[in-house]
Amino acid sequence: MKGAMTLTSLPTEPITMSAPDISDRERELVRQVLDSGTLSGGHFTAQFERQMCRLLDVGHAVAVSSGTAGLHSAVIAAGLRESDEVITTPFSFVASANCVLFERAVPVFADIDPETLNIDPARIEACITPRTRGIIVVHVFGQPCDMDAVNEIARRRGLFVIEDACEALGAEYKGRPVGSLGDAAVFAFYANKQITTGEGGVVVSNRGDIAAQVASLRNQGRDPGDSWLRHVRLGFNYRLSELHAAIGVAQLERLETLLANRARVAAGYTQRLSGVDGLELPRAASTTTRMSWFVYVVRLSPRVDRDHVILSLQERGVPARAYFPPIHLQPYFRESGHSEGTLPITEREAARTLALPFHGRMTDGQLDYVCAQLQDVLERSRMS
Ligand SMILES: *Cc1c(COP(=O)(O)O)cnc(C)c1O
C-alpha cells in the first residue's frame, strides 16, 4: 500500500482484543518435547518453575494447568475450610472469588480504591468476622495493590494473604516483584496474559508447607515418593503438560521484550489519548514502581453511553470490552443474595470502564486508527 494511511482506513491487519506473541523459540522447544517422548512431568516443567523462582526471588514455584487451578489449590493449601470467609475484591475476573466457592467457603467483598481499581485496604477491617480466614488481593490490570497496608492488617488479625497476580507478571510494588508479597501468589498463562502457555498457571510461595501441599493437590493428592496409586489427600489433576511448560520456558526467556512491547503500546495509547474530552486514562499509583500492562482500560465520563461506544467501535472494526462487570452482580451471585447498591465505588467505576484492543505487537498504524475512531465516536456522541 502506498501513501500515508488516512485515519478512516482500516489497517491491513485485523485489530483484535489481544494476541499472543509466539516466536521460533517456542516452536523449537515444543518440538524438543514432542521428540523427547516425555510429555508430562519432565525437565521443562522443572525448568519453568526454576525460572519463576529466580524471576520473583521466591523459594518455591509449582506449575499448574491454569490460573484458576492455581487459585483453588492455593486457598486449600493456605488453610481455607468450609464456611470460612475470605475478603476479596468484587472488581476482578470471577476466578478470584470462585476459588473460595469451590471449597464451600464465602467470599466477602470489600469495595475498591477508585484510583487503582484494587481492593481498598481501608475497607478490609470492617469486613472481618470471627469466620474470616484470609484475604485474596488481585493486582487488577497489572497494577499492584497496596500490599503493605493489606499485610499489616493480615498480620495483626492472623489472616492468610494470597495474591491473585494473574494479570500482573513483571509488576513491582515499592521495588519488589508482585508474587513475592503474600503467603502465596498465583500467575496465569492464558493466551491474553503477559506470557502465555496456551493454558497454564503457577503458584509461587516462600512457604515450603504451602508449596508442598499445592504440589500434592495438583498431582491427585500424592506426596513425594508415593507410588502412582497411593493418595494421601483429596487431590486433582492440575498438572501442566511438558508442551505447555516448554512454551512457558521460551516466553520467560523473552519476558523483558514482551513486557517492553506492551509498555510501548500502552505509552502509545496514553500519548494519543491524553487530553481527549470525556476520557480518563490509566495511571500508575505512587507505590507502583513498575506497571505490567495487561490491558489498556480507559474510563469514560459518566455521561457517555458506553454500550453505544462499544457498538460504534465494533462497526469500525475496533473491538472493545466493558472490563470488568462486578463479580457480585453476576447472575449466580445475585441468586445467593447479592444486589446492586452494596459496593457503590465498584459499581460506579465498573459502569464506565472500557478496555481497548491491547497486545505487544500492535503497530503505530493500528494505534492511530483505534484512537482516531474512539475520538470520533466520542465527539459524535457528545453532539447527539
Ligand atoms: C486470567 C485470570 C485468572 C484465571 O486464569 P485462568 O488461567 O484463565 O484460569 C484469575 N484471576 C484473574 C484476575 C485473571 O485475570
CSV table of C-alpha atoms and ligand atoms in Angstrom, one decimal:
chain,number,residue,atom,x,y,z
A,1,MET,CA,0.0,0.0,0.0
A,2,LYS,CA,1.3,3.4,-0.9
A,3,GLY,CA,0.9,6.8,0.7
A,4,ALA,CA,0.1,7.8,4.3
A,5,MET,CA,-2.8,5.9,5.9
A,6,THR,CA,-5.8,8.1,6.4
A,7,LEU,CA,-7.5,8.0,9.8
A,8,THR,CA,-10.5,6.3,8.3
A,9,SER,CA,-8.8,3.4,6.5
A,10,LEU,CA,-8.7,0.1,8.3
A,11,PRO,CA,-5.2,-1.2,8.9
A,12,THR,CA,-4.4,-4.3,6.8
A,13,GLU,CA,-4.0,-6.5,9.9
A,14,PRO,CA,-7.3,-7.0,11.7
A,15,ILE,CA,-7.4,-5.5,15.2
A,16,THR,CA,-8.0,-8.0,18.0
A,17,MET,CA,-8.7,-7.5,21.7
A,18,SER,CA,-5.5,-9.4,22.4
A,19,ALA,CA,-2.9,-11.6,20.7
A,20,PRO,CA,-0.2,-14.0,21.8
A,21,ASP,CA,3.4,-13.3,20.8
A,22,ILE,CA,4.9,-16.6,19.7
A,23,SER,CA,8.4,-16.9,18.2
A,24,ASP,CA,10.5,-19.6,16.6
A,25,ARG,CA,12.0,-20.3,20.1
A,26,GLU,CA,8.6,-21.6,21.4
A,27,ARG,CA,8.2,-23.7,18.2
A,28,GLU,CA,11.7,-25.1,18.7
A,29,LEU,CA,11.2,-26.1,22.4
A,30,VAL,CA,7.7,-27.6,21.7
A,31,ARG,CA,9.4,-29.7,19.0
A,32,GLN,CA,12.0,-30.9,21.6
A,33,VAL,CA,9.2,-32.0,23.9
A,34,LEU,CA,7.5,-33.9,21.1
A,35,ASP,CA,10.7,-35.6,20.1
A,36,SER,CA,11.7,-36.5,23.7
A,37,GLY,CA,8.7,-38.7,24.4
A,38,THR,CA,8.3,-37.2,27.9
A,39,LEU,CA,5.0,-35.2,27.6
A,40,SER,CA,4.3,-34.6,31.3
A,41,GLY,CA,6.3,-34.2,34.4
A,42,GLY,CA,9.7,-33.7,32.7
A,43,HIS,CA,12.5,-31.2,32.8
A,44,PHE,CA,10.7,-28.3,31.1
A,45,THR,CA,8.2,-28.1,33.9
A,46,ALA,CA,11.1,-28.1,36.4
A,47,GLN,CA,13.0,-25.5,34.4
A,48,PHE,CA,9.9,-23.3,34.1
A,49,GLU,CA,9.5,-23.5,37.9
A,50,ARG,CA,13.1,-22.6,38.5
A,51,GLN,CA,12.9,-19.6,36.1
A,52,MET,CA,9.8,-18.4,38.0
A,53,CYS,CA,11.7,-18.6,41.4
A,54,ARG,CA,14.6,-16.7,40.0
A,55,LEU,CA,12.5,-14.0,38.4
A,56,LEU,CA,10.4,-13.4,41.5
A,57,ASP,CA,13.0,-14.2,44.1
A,58,VAL,CA,10.8,-16.7,45.8
A,59,GLY,CA,11.6,-20.1,47.3
A,60,HIS,CA,9.1,-22.3,45.5
A,61,ALA,CA,7.1,-22.5,42.3
A,62,VAL,CA,4.6,-25.1,41.3
A,63,ALA,CA,3.3,-25.1,37.7
A,64,VAL,CA,-0.4,-25.9,37.3
A,65,SER,CA,-2.9,-26.3,34.4
A,66,SER,CA,-4.5,-22.8,34.8
A,67,GLY,CA,-4.6,-19.7,37.0
A,68,THR,CA,-8.0,-21.0,38.3
A,69,ALA,CA,-6.4,-24.3,39.3
A,70,GLY,CA,-3.6,-22.4,41.0
A,71,LEU,CA,-6.0,-20.2,43.0
A,72,HIS,CA,-8.0,-23.3,44.0
A,73,SER,CA,-5.0,-25.2,45.2
A,74,ALA,CA,-3.5,-22.1,46.9
A,75,VAL,CA,-6.6,-21.4,49.0
A,76,ILE,CA,-6.7,-25.1,50.2
A,77,ALA,CA,-3.0,-25.1,51.0
A,78,ALA,CA,-3.4,-21.8,52.9
A,79,GLY,CA,-5.9,-23.5,55.2
A,80,LEU,CA,-9.3,-22.5,53.8
A,81,ARG,CA,-12.1,-24.7,55.1
A,82,GLU,CA,-15.9,-24.9,54.5
A,83,SER,CA,-17.9,-21.9,55.9
A,84,ASP,CA,-14.7,-19.8,56.3
A,85,GLU,CA,-14.9,-16.3,55.0
A,86,VAL,CA,-12.3,-14.7,52.6
A,87,ILE,CA,-12.2,-11.0,52.0
A,88,THR,CA,-11.6,-10.1,48.4
A,89,THR,CA,-12.4,-7.6,45.6
A,90,PRO,CA,-15.6,-7.5,43.6
A,91,PHE,CA,-13.7,-5.9,40.7
A,92,SER,CA,-11.9,-8.8,39.1
A,93,PHE,CA,-12.2,-11.8,36.9
A,94,VAL,CA,-14.6,-14.3,38.5
A,95,ALA,CA,-11.9,-16.9,39.3
A,96,SER,CA,-10.6,-14.9,42.2
A,97,ALA,CA,-13.9,-15.3,44.0
A,98,ASN,CA,-14.8,-18.7,42.6
A,99,CYS,CA,-11.8,-20.4,44.2
A,100,VAL,CA,-13.4,-19.6,47.6
A,101,LEU,CA,-16.8,-21.0,46.5
A,102,PHE,CA,-15.2,-24.2,45.3
A,103,GLU,CA,-14.4,-25.0,48.9
A,104,ARG,CA,-17.9,-24.1,50.1
A,105,ALA,CA,-16.4,-21.0,51.8
A,106,VAL,CA,-17.7,-17.5,51.5
A,107,PRO,CA,-16.2,-14.6,49.5
A,108,VAL,CA,-16.8,-11.3,51.3
A,109,PHE,CA,-16.3,-8.3,49.1
A,110,ALA,CA,-14.6,-5.1,50.2
A,111,ASP,CA,-15.1,-2.1,47.9
A,112,ILE,CA,-12.2,-0.7,45.8
A,113,ASP,CA,-10.0,2.3,45.6
A,114,PRO,CA,-11.3,4.4,42.7
A,115,GLU,CA,-7.7,5.4,41.8
A,116,THR,CA,-6.2,1.9,41.3
A,117,LEU,CA,-9.4,-0.2,41.0
A,118,ASN,CA,-7.8,-2.5,43.5
A,119,ILE,CA,-9.2,-3.6,46.9
A,120,ASP,CA,-9.2,-0.6,49.3
A,121,PRO,CA,-7.2,-1.7,52.3
A,122,ALA,CA,-9.1,0.8,54.4
A,123,ARG,CA,-12.3,-1.2,53.8
A,124,ILE,CA,-10.9,-4.6,54.8
A,125,GLU,CA,-11.1,-4.3,58.6
A,126,ALA,CA,-14.9,-3.7,58.6
A,127,CYS,CA,-15.4,-7.0,56.7
A,128,ILE,CA,-13.6,-9.1,59.3
A,129,THR,CA,-15.6,-11.5,61.4
A,130,PRO,CA,-14.7,-14.5,63.6
A,131,ARG,CA,-15.0,-16.6,60.5
A,132,THR,CA,-12.6,-14.7,58.4
A,133,ARG,CA,-9.6,-16.8,57.4
A,134,GLY,CA,-7.8,-14.8,54.7
A,135,ILE,CA,-7.6,-12.1,52.1
A,136,ILE,CA,-7.3,-12.6,48.4
A,137,VAL,CA,-6.0,-9.5,46.7
A,138,VAL,CA,-6.0,-9.0,42.9
A,139,HIS,CA,-3.4,-6.8,41.1
A,140,VAL,CA,-6.0,-5.8,38.6
A,141,PHE,CA,-4.9,-4.8,35.1
A,142,GLY,CA,-1.2,-5.2,36.2
A,143,GLN,CA,-1.3,-2.5,38.9
A,144,PRO,CA,-0.1,-3.7,42.3
A,145,CYS,CA,-2.3,-3.5,45.3
A,146,ASP,CA,-1.2,-1.6,48.4
A,147,MET,CA,0.4,-4.7,49.9
A,148,ASP,CA,2.0,-3.1,52.9
A,149,ALA,CA,-1.4,-2.0,54.2
A,150,VAL,CA,-3.0,-5.4,53.4
A,151,ASN,CA,-0.2,-7.3,55.1
A,152,GLU,CA,-0.3,-5.2,58.2
A,153,ILE,CA,-4.0,-6.0,58.7
A,154,ALA,CA,-3.4,-9.7,57.9
A,155,ARG,CA,-0.5,-10.0,60.4
A,156,ARG,CA,-2.5,-8.2,63.2
A,157,ARG,CA,-5.6,-10.4,62.6
A,158,GLY,CA,-3.9,-13.7,61.8
A,159,LEU,CA,-5.2,-14.0,58.2
A,160,PHE,CA,-3.5,-15.5,55.1
A,161,VAL,CA,-2.8,-13.3,52.1
A,162,ILE,CA,-2.9,-14.7,48.6
A,163,GLU,CA,-2.0,-12.5,45.7
A,164,ASP,CA,-4.0,-13.2,42.5
A,165,ALA,CA,-1.2,-11.9,40.3
A,166,CYS,CA,-2.7,-13.4,37.2
A,167,GLU,CA,-2.8,-10.1,35.4
A,168,ALA,CA,0.5,-8.7,36.8
A,169,LEU,CA,3.6,-10.8,35.9
A,170,GLY,CA,6.5,-8.3,36.0
A,171,ALA,CA,4.8,-5.6,38.1
A,172,GLU,CA,6.6,-4.2,41.0
A,173,TYR,CA,5.3,-2.7,44.3
A,174,LYS,CA,7.8,-0.4,46.0
A,175,GLY,CA,10.6,-2.0,44.1
A,176,ARG,CA,9.5,-5.6,45.0
A,177,PRO,CA,8.0,-8.0,42.4
A,178,VAL,CA,4.3,-8.9,42.9
A,179,GLY,CA,4.1,-12.6,43.6
A,180,SER,CA,6.6,-12.3,46.5
A,181,LEU,CA,4.5,-10.2,48.8
A,182,GLY,CA,1.9,-12.5,50.5
A,183,ASP,CA,1.8,-16.1,51.7
A,184,ALA,CA,1.4,-17.4,48.2
A,185,ALA,CA,0.7,-15.9,44.7
A,186,VAL,CA,-0.8,-17.2,41.5
A,187,PHE,CA,0.0,-16.3,37.9
A,188,ALA,CA,-1.9,-17.4,34.8
A,189,PHE,CA,-0.8,-18.0,31.3
A,190,TYR,CA,-4.0,-18.0,29.2
A,191,ALA,CA,-3.4,-16.5,25.7
A,192,ASN,CA,-4.2,-12.9,26.6
A,193,LYS,CA,-1.8,-12.7,29.6
A,194,GLN,CA,1.7,-11.1,29.6
A,195,ILE,CA,3.2,-14.5,28.8
A,196,THR,CA,1.2,-17.5,27.7
A,197,THR,CA,1.4,-21.3,27.6
A,198,GLY,CA,-2.0,-21.6,25.9
A,199,GLU,CA,-3.5,-22.6,29.2
A,200,GLY,CA,-1.5,-22.7,32.4
A,201,GLY,CA,-0.6,-21.2,35.7
A,202,VAL,CA,1.9,-21.3,38.6
A,203,VAL,CA,1.6,-21.0,42.4
A,204,VAL,CA,4.6,-19.3,44.0
A,205,SER,CA,5.4,-19.1,47.7
A,206,ASN,CA,8.2,-18.6,50.2
A,207,ARG,CA,6.3,-21.1,52.5
A,208,GLY,CA,7.5,-24.7,51.9
A,209,ASP,CA,4.4,-26.1,53.6
A,210,ILE,CA,2.1,-24.3,51.1
A,211,ALA,CA,4.2,-25.2,48.0
A,212,ALA,CA,4.4,-28.9,49.1
A,213,GLN,CA,0.6,-29.0,49.5
A,214,VAL,CA,0.0,-27.4,46.2
A,215,ALA,CA,2.3,-29.9,44.5
A,216,SER,CA,0.4,-32.7,46.1
A,217,LEU,CA,-3.0,-31.2,45.2
A,218,ARG,CA,-2.1,-30.8,41.6
A,219,ASN,CA,-0.9,-34.4,41.4
A,220,GLN,CA,-4.0,-36.4,42.7
A,221,GLY,CA,-3.1,-36.0,46.3
A,222,ARG,CA,0.2,-37.9,46.1
A,223,ASP,CA,3.1,-37.0,48.3
A,224,PRO,CA,6.7,-37.0,47.0
A,225,GLY,CA,7.9,-40.6,46.7
A,226,ASP,CA,4.4,-42.0,46.7
A,227,SER,CA,3.7,-44.7,44.2
A,228,TRP,CA,1.3,-43.8,41.4
A,229,LEU,CA,-1.7,-45.4,43.2
A,230,ARG,CA,-1.2,-44.1,46.7
A,231,HIS,CA,-3.1,-40.9,47.5
A,232,VAL,CA,-2.6,-39.1,50.9
A,233,ARG,CA,-5.2,-36.5,50.4
A,234,LEU,CA,-8.1,-35.5,48.1
A,235,GLY,CA,-6.3,-34.1,45.1
A,236,PHE,CA,-6.9,-33.0,41.5
A,237,ASN,CA,-5.2,-33.3,38.2
A,238,TYR,CA,-3.9,-29.8,37.9
A,239,ARG,CA,-0.6,-30.7,36.2
A,240,LEU,CA,0.9,-28.6,33.4
A,241,SER,CA,2.0,-30.7,30.4
A,242,GLU,CA,5.6,-30.5,29.1
A,243,LEU,CA,4.3,-29.0,25.9
A,244,HIS,CA,2.8,-26.1,27.8
A,245,ALA,CA,5.8,-25.8,30.1
A,246,ALA,CA,8.2,-25.6,27.0
A,247,ILE,CA,6.2,-22.7,25.6
A,248,GLY,CA,6.5,-21.1,29.1
A,249,VAL,CA,10.2,-21.5,29.2
A,250,ALA,CA,10.6,-19.8,25.9
A,251,GLN,CA,8.2,-17.0,26.9
A,252,LEU,CA,10.0,-16.4,30.1
A,253,GLU,CA,13.3,-16.1,28.2
A,254,ARG,CA,11.7,-13.4,26.2
A,255,LEU,CA,9.8,-11.7,29.1
A,256,GLU,CA,11.6,-8.4,29.1
A,257,THR,CA,11.0,-7.9,25.4
A,258,LEU,CA,7.3,-9.0,25.8
A,259,LEU,CA,6.8,-6.5,28.7
A,260,ALA,CA,8.7,-3.7,26.9
A,261,ASN,CA,6.5,-4.2,23.8
A,262,ARG,CA,3.4,-3.9,25.9
A,263,ALA,CA,4.7,-0.8,27.7
A,264,ARG,CA,5.4,0.7,24.3
A,265,VAL,CA,1.8,0.1,23.2
A,266,ALA,CA,0.4,1.5,26.5
A,267,ALA,CA,2.6,4.6,26.1
A,268,GLY,CA,1.4,4.9,22.5
A,269,TYR,CA,-2.2,4.9,23.7
A,270,THR,CA,-1.5,7.4,26.5
A,271,GLN,CA,0.3,9.8,24.2
A,272,ARG,CA,-2.5,9.7,21.6
A,273,LEU,CA,-5.4,9.9,24.1
A,274,SER,CA,-4.3,12.4,26.7
A,275,GLY,CA,-6.4,15.4,26.7
A,276,VAL,CA,-9.3,13.7,24.8
A,277,ASP,CA,-12.5,15.1,26.3
A,278,GLY,CA,-14.6,12.5,28.1
A,279,LEU,CA,-11.8,10.1,28.8
A,280,GLU,CA,-9.7,9.2,31.9
A,281,LEU,CA,-6.5,7.2,31.2
A,282,PRO,CA,-4.9,4.6,33.4
A,283,ARG,CA,-2.2,5.9,35.7
A,284,ALA,CA,0.4,4.2,37.9
A,285,ALA,CA,0.0,4.6,41.6
A,286,SER,CA,2.8,6.2,43.6
A,287,THR,CA,3.6,2.7,45.1
A,288,THR,CA,3.8,1.2,41.6
A,289,THR,CA,7.4,1.2,40.7
A,290,ARG,CA,6.7,-1.0,37.7
A,291,MET,CA,3.4,-1.3,36.0
A,292,SER,CA,3.0,-4.6,34.0
A,293,TRP,CA,0.5,-3.7,31.2
A,294,PHE,CA,-2.2,-6.5,30.9
A,295,VAL,CA,-4.9,-4.4,29.2
A,296,TYR,CA,-5.4,-0.7,28.4
A,297,VAL,CA,-8.5,0.3,30.2
A,298,VAL,CA,-9.8,3.9,29.9
A,299,ARG,CA,-12.7,5.3,31.9
A,300,LEU,CA,-15.5,7.1,30.1
A,301,SER,CA,-17.1,10.2,31.5
A,302,PRO,CA,-20.4,9.0,33.3
A,303,ARG,CA,-22.4,11.0,30.7
A,304,VAL,CA,-21.1,8.8,27.8
A,305,ASP,CA,-23.3,5.9,26.7
A,306,ARG,CA,-20.7,3.0,26.9
A,307,ASP,CA,-22.8,0.5,25.0
A,308,HIS,CA,-23.2,2.9,22.2
A,309,VAL,CA,-19.4,3.5,22.1
A,310,ILE,CA,-18.7,-0.3,22.1
A,311,LEU,CA,-21.2,-0.9,19.2
A,312,SER,CA,-19.9,2.1,17.2
A,313,LEU,CA,-16.3,1.0,17.6
A,314,GLN,CA,-17.2,-2.6,16.6
A,315,GLU,CA,-18.8,-1.3,13.4
A,316,ARG,CA,-15.5,0.4,12.6
A,317,GLY,CA,-13.5,-2.8,13.1
A,318,VAL,CA,-12.3,-2.0,16.7
A,319,PRO,CA,-13.2,-4.5,19.4
A,320,ALA,CA,-13.7,-3.1,22.9
A,321,ARG,CA,-15.0,-4.6,26.1
A,322,ALA,CA,-16.6,-3.5,29.4
A,323,TYR,CA,-14.0,-4.9,31.8
A,324,PHE,CA,-15.0,-6.0,34.5
A,325,PRO,CA,-18.6,-6.3,35.3
A,326,PRO,CA,-18.7,-6.5,39.2
A,327,ILE,CA,-18.5,-10.1,40.4
A,328,HIS,CA,-21.2,-9.6,43.0
A,329,LEU,CA,-23.7,-8.7,40.2
A,330,GLN,CA,-23.1,-11.9,38.2
A,331,PRO,CA,-26.3,-14.0,37.9
A,332,TYR,CA,-25.2,-16.7,40.3
A,333,PHE,CA,-24.1,-14.2,42.9
A,334,ARG,CA,-27.4,-12.4,42.7
A,335,GLU,CA,-29.1,-15.8,43.3
A,336,SER,CA,-27.2,-16.0,46.6
A,337,GLY,CA,-28.5,-12.7,47.8
A,338,HIS,CA,-26.1,-10.1,46.4
A,339,SER,CA,-27.6,-7.0,44.8
A,340,GLU,CA,-26.9,-3.5,43.4
A,341,GLY,CA,-26.0,-0.7,45.8
A,342,THR,CA,-23.9,-2.7,48.2
A,343,LEU,CA,-20.5,-1.8,46.6
A,344,PRO,CA,-21.0,1.7,45.2
A,345,ILE,CA,-17.5,2.5,44.1
A,346,THR,CA,-17.0,-0.8,42.3
A,347,GLU,CA,-20.5,-0.4,40.6
A,348,ARG,CA,-19.8,3.3,39.6
A,349,GLU,CA,-16.4,2.6,38.2
A,350,ALA,CA,-17.3,-0.7,36.5
A,351,ALA,CA,-20.1,1.1,34.7
A,352,ARG,CA,-17.6,3.3,32.8
A,353,THR,CA,-14.5,1.2,32.1
A,354,LEU,CA,-13.6,0.4,28.6
A,355,ALA,CA,-10.8,-2.0,27.6
A,356,LEU,CA,-9.3,-1.1,24.2
A,357,PRO,CA,-7.6,-3.7,21.9
A,358,PHE,CA,-4.2,-4.4,23.5
A,359,HIS,CA,-1.2,-6.6,22.9
A,360,GLY,CA,2.5,-6.1,22.4
A,361,ARG,CA,2.5,-6.4,18.6
A,362,MET,CA,0.1,-3.6,17.9
A,363,THR,CA,1.5,-1.3,15.3
A,364,ASP,CA,1.6,2.5,15.3
A,365,GLY,CA,-0.9,2.4,12.4
A,366,GLN,CA,-3.3,0.3,14.5
A,367,LEU,CA,-2.9,2.6,17.4
A,368,ASP,CA,-3.6,5.7,15.2
A,369,TYR,CA,-6.7,4.0,13.8
A,370,VAL,CA,-8.1,2.9,17.2
A,371,CYS,CA,-7.5,6.3,18.8
A,372,ALA,CA,-8.9,8.2,15.9
A,373,GLN,CA,-12.1,6.1,15.8
A,374,LEU,CA,-12.5,6.4,19.6
A,375,GLN,CA,-12.1,10.1,19.5
A,376,ASP,CA,-14.6,10.4,16.6
A,377,VAL,CA,-17.2,8.2,18.3
A,378,LEU,CA,-16.9,10.3,21.5
A,379,GLU,CA,-17.3,13.5,19.6
A,380,ARG,CA,-20.3,12.3,17.8
A,381,SER,CA,-21.9,11.0,21.0
A,382,ARG,CA,-21.4,14.5,22.5
A,383,MET,CA,-23.2,16.2,19.6
A,384,SER,CA,-26.2,13.8,19.7
B,1,LIG,C1,-6.9,-14.8,34.0
B,1,LIG,C2,-7.2,-14.6,35.4
B,1,LIG,C3,-7.4,-15.7,36.3
B,1,LIG,C4,-7.5,-17.1,35.8
B,1,LIG,O1,-6.7,-17.6,34.9
B,1,LIG,P1,-7.1,-18.9,34.0
B,1,LIG,O2,-5.7,-19.3,33.6
B,1,LIG,O3,-7.9,-18.4,32.9
B,1,LIG,O4,-7.8,-19.9,34.9
B,1,LIG,C5,-7.7,-15.4,37.6
B,1,LIG,N1,-7.7,-14.2,38.1
B,1,LIG,C6,-7.6,-13.1,37.3
B,1,LIG,C7,-7.6,-11.8,37.9
B,1,LIG,C8,-7.3,-13.3,35.9
B,1,LIG,O5,-7.2,-12.2,35.2
